[in-house]
Amino acid sequence: MTQSASNRIKLHNNGPEFSKLAAGFWRLNEWDMSTAELIDFIENCLEMGITTMDHADIYGDYQNEGIFGEALKKRPDLREKMEIVSKCGICLPVESRPEHKLQHYNTTAEHIRKSVENSLKELNTDYLDLILIHRPDPLMDASEMADIFMKLHEEGKIKHVGVSNFTTSQFQLFQSKLDLPLVTNQVECSLLHLHAIYDGTFDQCQENNISPMLWSPFAGGQLFNGSGKRIKRIRKVGKKLCRKYDVEFDQLSLAWCFYLPFNPLTILGTGKKARVKKAANALNIKLERQDWFRLLEASRGEPVP
Amino acid sequence: MTQSASNRIKLHNNGPEFSKLAAGFWRLNEWDMSTAELIDFIENCLEMGITTMDHADIYGDYQNEGIFGEALKKRPDLREKMEIVSKCGICLPVESRPEHKLQHYNTTAEHIRKSVENSLKELNTDYLDLILIHRPDPLMDASEMADIFMKLHEEGKIKHVGVSNFTTSQFQLFQSKLDLPLVTNQVECSLLHLHAIYDGTFDQCQENNISPMLWSPFAGGQLFNGSGKRIKRIRKVGKKLCRKYDVEFDQLSLAWCFYLPFNPLTILGTGKKARVKKAANALNIKLERQDWFRLLEASRGEPVP
Amino acid sequence: MTQSASNRIKLHNNGPEFSKLAAGFWRLNEWDMSTAELIDFIENCLEMGITTMDHADIYGDYQNEGIFGEALKKRPDLREKMEIVSKCGICLPVESRPEHKLQHYNTTAEHIRKSVENSLKELNTDYLDLILIHRPDPLMDASEMADIFMKLHEEGKIKHVGVSNFTTSQFQLFQSKLDLPLVTNQVECSLLHLHAIYDGTFDQCQENNISPMLWSPFAGGQLFNGSGKRIKRIRKVGKKLCRKYDVEFDQLSLAWCFYLPFNPLTILGTGKKARVKKAANALNIKLERQDWFRLLEASRGEPVP
C-alpha cells in the first residue's frame, strides 16, 4: 500500500510541503549500496510517498551526501520528485577534515556558506529545500547566521531555513533576527525520549504553526533491543497493542509519534525496503487516544497526574 | 469576623471578581453532609466573604458537582451570590466511567463540550463563572481547545477561561490561540511547594496581570502532620511567628501565601466551619516582610543568596 | 599596554558605553588601601581603559561605597572619567543594619529610593550610570519597581537600569513593566559556571541586543586553586593553550569569556595593579574557535554533542 497525498504536510504556512515520513541517510555509507541499488531504494521511497530526504554535511563522516549525489547524477529526473534537507554547523575531527582538531561547532557566515555550497556540490543539486543549523552553537551570532541564510536564500541555494536540537530560547533568538520563518525544529522524540513534549519545544512549534521533525523515533533501536525496566514496560504494553491493531512494534512506535497534535514529521534511518514499507503503512494506523496514553504511562512508569 | 469587600480580587482586567479565599470541594463526598448541612456550610462560607466555589468534573470520582448541585436545586437563590469554577480534561478510570480504561487526558472539543455541559447539569446552573483545563495534555490542540471555549462562551455556558498546572510555554501556546484572556493558572503552592515562585509561573502571571489560584496551601496537610527535617524547620520557625502574631499555624501558612506580590487566590479544602473561619481571619494578618523570608529560609534550608 | 577605545561597549542601543573590563569593588574593604592608594589604583584602572566601576550597596557589609566615595571626594575630577554601577535589593543582617534580622530582599519603592540615595551619598556622586536589582526577589512587584526607577531616572539620580542574576522570565516580567530598556543582566559565568550559556540567559541578552556583565570569571579563584577532576581537566587544557598563546591562565580564562558572541563585559575583583594590567592585556588575545571549544569540552567533561 502506498501513501496518499494526504500524508504530506506543509511545515509552515510559508514553508515547504514534505512527506510525513522522511528517509534519513545518516547511515547511508553503512548500507553498502551500489549507485544502482541506491537509485532503486530512492525510487521505492518515492513510490511509498516518502519524498523527503534527510541529510547533513557530516553524515557518514562527510561522505553520505556524495554517495547520494551519485544517484542524482545518474538520475537527475529524480531531483524534482523529492525534497532535500541538509544541515550544517557541526565540525567533526575526521581524516578528511584534518583542520578539525576536536568536535566543535562553527556557525559563522563563512562556514555556513562553505558547508551549504559543498552540500550542493556533493548532492549534485542546485538547491536545498531546507537547511538546518544542526546543533545550537554557544558561539552563534544569530544576526550573522540570519544574514548568510538570507543571502543563500536570495541566491536560490536554499529554499527554507530551520533548526535542529534548539531549545525554545535559542529558537526564539534566531527567529527574532531572521526575516524568513524557521519552518521546523528537528528534535529527538520517541517513546524513550519525551523531553520535547514537556520542555516547551513542541509547545513552541504548535504556537508558531510549524511541524517539528522527529529524529530517532525508535530511540536508535533501543525500543527493540534495549534492556531495562522502562523498555520492558513499554514493550509489554506495546505487544498487547500490536495484537489489537494487527501491526508490528516499529509501526506502533511510529503511530505513537504521528498521534502528537502538531503534525510532526518522522525520520526513518533504514536502508531496507521492507522496513520502509512497514513504516509507510504505519501512517494508516488509527490509534486510539487511550492507547496513546497507555504507551506514555509505560514510558513514564506511572499514570499521568 | 467576616471578610470585607476588599478581600475580593479581579483575576484580570477583563476577568471575574473572586474572593481571595475559595472554598474547594475536592473532598465534598467525604464530608458526609446532608443537603441541608451543605447549604448551611455554603451560607457560612458566603457570610465569611468566601464566594468562590472551586470544583472539577472529576472531584469525588465525578460525584461532587452533583452533591453541590443538590444544594443549588433547593436554594437556587444562592447561585448569584457565588462564583463557580470547574475544570475538565482529566479522565478517571472509575466505575461510573467504564469507557475510561486508564487515567488519561482528553482536551478534544467533543470531550470539553460534554464535560462542561455535564458540569452545568450536575451543578444545577446555567453557567460556570470560570472553566479551567485541569492538566496540560501532551495531546492538546490549542486551536481546537480555543474554538470550543469560544463557542461555549458565546452560548453563555462559561464566562471565563483559565488553566491549571500549566507551564509557562503551555500557557503561552494556549493564550496565543484564544481570543479571550486566560484569567488564571491554578497551581500548587505552599511553604513546601515553591516551584511556581522560581520556574517562571508566577512571573508570567504578574506579567499578564492575572491572579494565580493556589491549590494545596497546606501541602495536603503535610505542613501540620508531615515529618522530615524540612517540615520540622518550617514548623519551628512557624511556631515562633504564631506567638508573635497570635495566630495558628494554618493561618500563618495562608498569610505567607497571600503575601506573594501578584494577588494570589488560595483554595481551602475543608468542610469544617471553624477552619473556614480561621482561614478567613488569616486575611487580616499583617505579615512583615522579614518574617515572610524567615519562613522561606526555613523551607529552603538556607538563606536566600 | 593600555586598552584602546575599541574595548568599549554600548550595553544597548540606548544604553551606556562601558569598558569591556569592569573593576569590581566587592572586596575593597579587604584591600587595606589608604585613600591615596585607592586613588592611585583607580587612576591606574582608567589608564588601562577600565572605566567602569562595579559597586553594590551591600559590598563590604555596606562599607565599600563609602570607601570609594572618599577617593571621589578628594578627586572629584575622576567622576566624569568613569561609569559607576551600583545595586540594591539585598538586605544583610550586619551590625550597621540592626533592623535586618536575616538576609532577605527588599524591592519596594521605599527601599530602592533609600538605597539609591544612600549610594549616591556614600559614593560622593550625583548620579549612578547604572543601577541593578541585585537578586530576583520572589516578592518583587515589577510595576512598583518600574515606577520608582522611572522617578529616580527623571530626577537624574540614575542614568540606566538593569538586573542581576535574573532568570529569563524575571527579566521579561520586569522589562514588560518598565519604559526604559534593561541594559544588562549581570550574571555569574566562567569556565566553571556555564549555566547562563545553556539556560536561555545569554540567548535573551542577544535577542534584546544587550551585553551581559559576567561576574566571577575565575569562579572566585577556584579555577586557580580549586581541586577536583573538572578543575584539573580545565587547567590541563588551559596550560597547553597558555603556552600556545604565551599568556597566563587568568588571561586565558578572560579571553574565553570575551569570545562569547554577545559582547559580554567582565568584572574583575582584584585590587592589585599587576593583575589589572594582565587582565587588560587579555583583551588582545586572539583566541581560536577550536581552542574555545577545547576549554568548553574540558569543563563539560565530554565533547559537544
Short mmCIF file of N, CA, C and O in Angstrom, two decimals, chain A residues 172 197-200 202-203 206-209 259-262 289-294 296-297 303-305, chain B residues 90 99-108 135 137-143 167 169-170 172-173 176-177:
data_model
loop_
_atom_site.label_atom_id
_atom_site.label_comp_id
_atom_site.label_asym_id
_atom_site.label_seq_id
_atom_site.Cartn_x
_atom_site.Cartn_y
_atom_site.Cartn_z
N GLN A 172 13.83 31.14 19.61
CA GLN A 172 13.26 32.48 19.65
C GLN A 172 14.30 33.54 19.26
O GLN A 172 14.01 34.49 18.54
N ILE A 197 8.24 16.95 24.60
CA ILE A 197 6.82 17.08 24.93
C ILE A 197 6.63 17.99 26.15
O ILE A 197 5.66 18.73 26.24
N TYR A 198 7.59 17.92 27.06
CA TYR A 198 7.41 18.60 28.35
C TYR A 198 8.22 19.89 28.51
O TYR A 198 7.92 20.69 29.39
N ASP A 199 9.27 20.07 27.71
CA ASP A 199 10.16 21.22 27.96
C ASP A 199 9.81 22.46 27.14
O ASP A 199 10.58 23.42 27.13
N GLY A 200 8.67 22.45 26.46
CA GLY A 200 8.25 23.63 25.72
C GLY A 200 8.56 23.59 24.24
O GLY A 200 8.04 24.40 23.47
N PHE A 202 7.75 21.46 21.81
CA PHE A 202 6.58 21.23 20.95
C PHE A 202 5.52 22.31 21.15
O PHE A 202 4.77 22.63 20.22
N ASP A 203 5.44 22.86 22.35
CA ASP A 203 4.52 23.99 22.55
C ASP A 203 4.88 25.13 21.61
O ASP A 203 4.02 25.75 21.00
N GLN A 206 3.86 24.35 18.06
CA GLN A 206 2.44 24.50 17.84
C GLN A 206 2.06 25.97 17.82
O GLN A 206 1.26 26.40 17.00
N GLU A 207 2.65 26.75 18.72
CA GLU A 207 2.34 28.18 18.75
C GLU A 207 2.72 28.85 17.43
O GLU A 207 2.00 29.71 16.94
N ASN A 208 3.85 28.45 16.87
CA ASN A 208 4.32 29.05 15.63
C ASN A 208 3.79 28.35 14.39
O ASN A 208 4.22 28.66 13.27
N ASN A 209 2.89 27.40 14.58
CA ASN A 209 2.29 26.67 13.46
C ASN A 209 3.33 26.01 12.58
O ASN A 209 3.25 26.06 11.35
N TYR A 259 0.64 10.53 16.33
CA TYR A 259 -0.56 10.94 17.06
C TYR A 259 -0.39 12.29 17.75
O TYR A 259 -1.37 12.93 18.14
N LEU A 260 0.85 12.71 17.91
CA LEU A 260 1.10 14.01 18.55
C LEU A 260 0.37 15.10 17.78
O LEU A 260 0.21 15.01 16.56
N PRO A 261 -0.08 16.15 18.46
CA PRO A 261 -1.11 17.03 17.87
C PRO A 261 -0.59 18.14 16.96
O PRO A 261 -1.38 18.94 16.50
N PHE A 262 0.69 18.20 16.72
CA PHE A 262 1.23 19.36 15.99
C PHE A 262 1.83 18.94 14.65
O PHE A 262 2.78 19.55 14.17
N ARG A 289 -6.90 7.28 21.47
CA ARG A 289 -6.32 8.18 22.47
C ARG A 289 -5.83 7.43 23.71
O ARG A 289 -4.72 7.63 24.20
N GLN A 290 -6.66 6.55 24.22
CA GLN A 290 -6.28 5.88 25.46
C GLN A 290 -5.09 4.95 25.26
O GLN A 290 -4.30 4.74 26.18
N ASP A 291 -4.97 4.42 24.06
CA ASP A 291 -3.80 3.56 23.82
C ASP A 291 -2.53 4.40 23.73
O ASP A 291 -1.46 3.95 24.12
N TRP A 292 -2.66 5.62 23.21
CA TRP A 292 -1.51 6.53 23.23
C TRP A 292 -1.07 6.75 24.68
O TRP A 292 0.12 6.71 24.99
N PHE A 293 -2.03 6.98 25.56
CA PHE A 293 -1.69 7.21 26.97
C PHE A 293 -1.18 5.95 27.65
O PHE A 293 -0.37 6.02 28.57
N ARG A 294 -1.66 4.79 27.20
CA ARG A 294 -1.12 3.54 27.75
C ARG A 294 0.38 3.46 27.52
O ARG A 294 1.15 3.08 28.40
N LEU A 296 2.36 6.04 26.84
CA LEU A 296 3.00 7.11 27.62
C LEU A 296 3.18 6.67 29.07
O LEU A 296 4.25 6.86 29.66
N GLU A 297 2.13 6.08 29.62
CA GLU A 297 2.21 5.62 31.01
C GLU A 297 3.31 4.57 31.19
O GLU A 297 4.06 4.60 32.17
N PRO A 303 0.92 6.59 35.97
CA PRO A 303 -0.13 7.28 35.22
C PRO A 303 0.17 8.78 35.15
O PRO A 303 0.94 9.30 35.97
N VAL A 304 -0.44 9.45 34.22
CA VAL A 304 -0.34 10.92 34.20
C VAL A 304 -1.00 11.44 35.47
O VAL A 304 -1.92 10.81 36.00
N PRO A 305 -0.55 12.59 35.97
CA PRO A 305 -1.10 13.11 37.24
C PRO A 305 -2.56 13.57 37.11
O PRO A 305 -3.00 13.92 36.05
N ILE B 90 -9.32 15.85 32.51
CA ILE B 90 -8.81 14.59 33.05
C ILE B 90 -9.90 13.53 32.94
O ILE B 90 -11.08 13.83 33.15
N GLU B 99 -15.88 3.48 30.21
CA GLU B 99 -15.15 3.71 28.96
C GLU B 99 -13.73 4.20 29.20
O GLU B 99 -12.90 4.19 28.29
N HIS B 100 -13.43 4.61 30.43
CA HIS B 100 -12.06 5.04 30.76
C HIS B 100 -11.26 3.84 31.24
O HIS B 100 -11.50 3.31 32.31
N LYS B 101 -10.30 3.44 30.43
CA LYS B 101 -9.52 2.25 30.76
C LYS B 101 -8.32 2.58 31.65
O LYS B 101 -7.77 1.70 32.31
N LEU B 102 -7.87 3.81 31.59
CA LEU B 102 -6.76 4.25 32.44
C LEU B 102 -6.86 5.76 32.61
O LEU B 102 -7.60 6.42 31.87
N GLN B 103 -6.15 6.29 33.58
CA GLN B 103 -6.17 7.73 33.78
C GLN B 103 -5.51 8.41 32.57
O GLN B 103 -4.37 8.08 32.21
N HIS B 104 -6.23 9.29 31.94
CA HIS B 104 -5.68 9.97 30.77
C HIS B 104 -6.33 11.33 30.62
O HIS B 104 -7.13 11.74 31.46
N TYR B 105 -5.91 12.05 29.61
CA TYR B 105 -6.47 13.37 29.36
C TYR B 105 -7.26 13.34 28.07
O TYR B 105 -6.98 12.58 27.15
N ASN B 106 -8.24 14.23 28.00
CA ASN B 106 -8.95 14.42 26.75
C ASN B 106 -9.33 15.89 26.65
O ASN B 106 -10.14 16.39 27.43
N THR B 107 -8.70 16.56 25.72
CA THR B 107 -8.95 18.00 25.54
C THR B 107 -9.50 18.27 24.15
O THR B 107 -9.32 19.36 23.60
N THR B 108 -10.17 17.27 23.60
CA THR B 108 -10.84 17.49 22.32
C THR B 108 -12.07 18.36 22.54
O THR B 108 -12.62 18.43 23.64
N ARG B 135 -5.31 19.84 33.56
CA ARG B 135 -3.89 19.48 33.44
C ARG B 135 -3.47 19.70 32.00
O ARG B 135 -4.26 19.49 31.08
N ASP B 137 -2.38 18.74 28.61
CA ASP B 137 -2.50 17.48 27.89
C ASP B 137 -1.42 17.47 26.81
O ASP B 137 -1.40 18.36 25.96
N PRO B 138 -0.52 16.49 26.83
CA PRO B 138 0.50 16.45 25.75
C PRO B 138 -0.13 16.37 24.38
O PRO B 138 0.53 16.68 23.39
N LEU B 139 -1.39 15.98 24.33
CA LEU B 139 -2.07 15.89 23.04
C LEU B 139 -2.96 17.08 22.75
O LEU B 139 -3.76 17.07 21.82
N MET B 140 -2.84 18.14 23.54
CA MET B 140 -3.79 19.24 23.33
C MET B 140 -3.52 19.96 22.02
O MET B 140 -2.40 20.30 21.68
N ASP B 141 -4.60 20.20 21.32
CA ASP B 141 -4.58 21.02 20.12
C ASP B 141 -5.15 22.37 20.56
O ASP B 141 -6.35 22.53 20.76
N ALA B 142 -4.25 23.33 20.74
CA ALA B 142 -4.64 24.59 21.37
C ALA B 142 -5.72 25.32 20.57
O ALA B 142 -6.60 25.95 21.16
N SER B 143 -5.66 25.21 19.27
CA SER B 143 -6.66 25.89 18.43
C SER B 143 -8.03 25.24 18.63
O SER B 143 -9.05 25.95 18.73
N THR B 167 2.65 24.84 32.45
CA THR B 167 3.94 25.50 32.40
C THR B 167 3.77 26.82 31.65
O THR B 167 2.75 27.07 31.00
N SER B 169 5.21 27.78 28.92
CA SER B 169 5.11 27.64 27.46
C SER B 169 3.75 27.07 27.06
O SER B 169 3.23 27.41 26.00
N GLN B 170 3.17 26.24 27.91
CA GLN B 170 1.83 25.73 27.62
C GLN B 170 0.80 26.86 27.72
O GLN B 170 -0.10 26.98 26.90
N GLN B 172 1.43 30.06 27.30
CA GLN B 172 1.66 30.97 26.17
C GLN B 172 1.07 30.41 24.88
O GLN B 172 0.47 31.15 24.08
N LEU B 173 1.25 29.11 24.68
CA LEU B 173 0.67 28.47 23.49
C LEU B 173 -0.85 28.64 23.47
O LEU B 173 -1.42 29.10 22.47
N SER B 176 -2.05 32.11 22.92
CA SER B 176 -1.80 32.61 21.55
C SER B 176 -2.92 32.23 20.58
O SER B 176 -3.08 32.85 19.54
N LYS B 177 -3.70 31.22 20.93
CA LYS B 177 -4.78 30.78 20.04
C LYS B 177 -6.16 31.25 20.50
O LYS B 177 -7.13 31.11 19.76
#
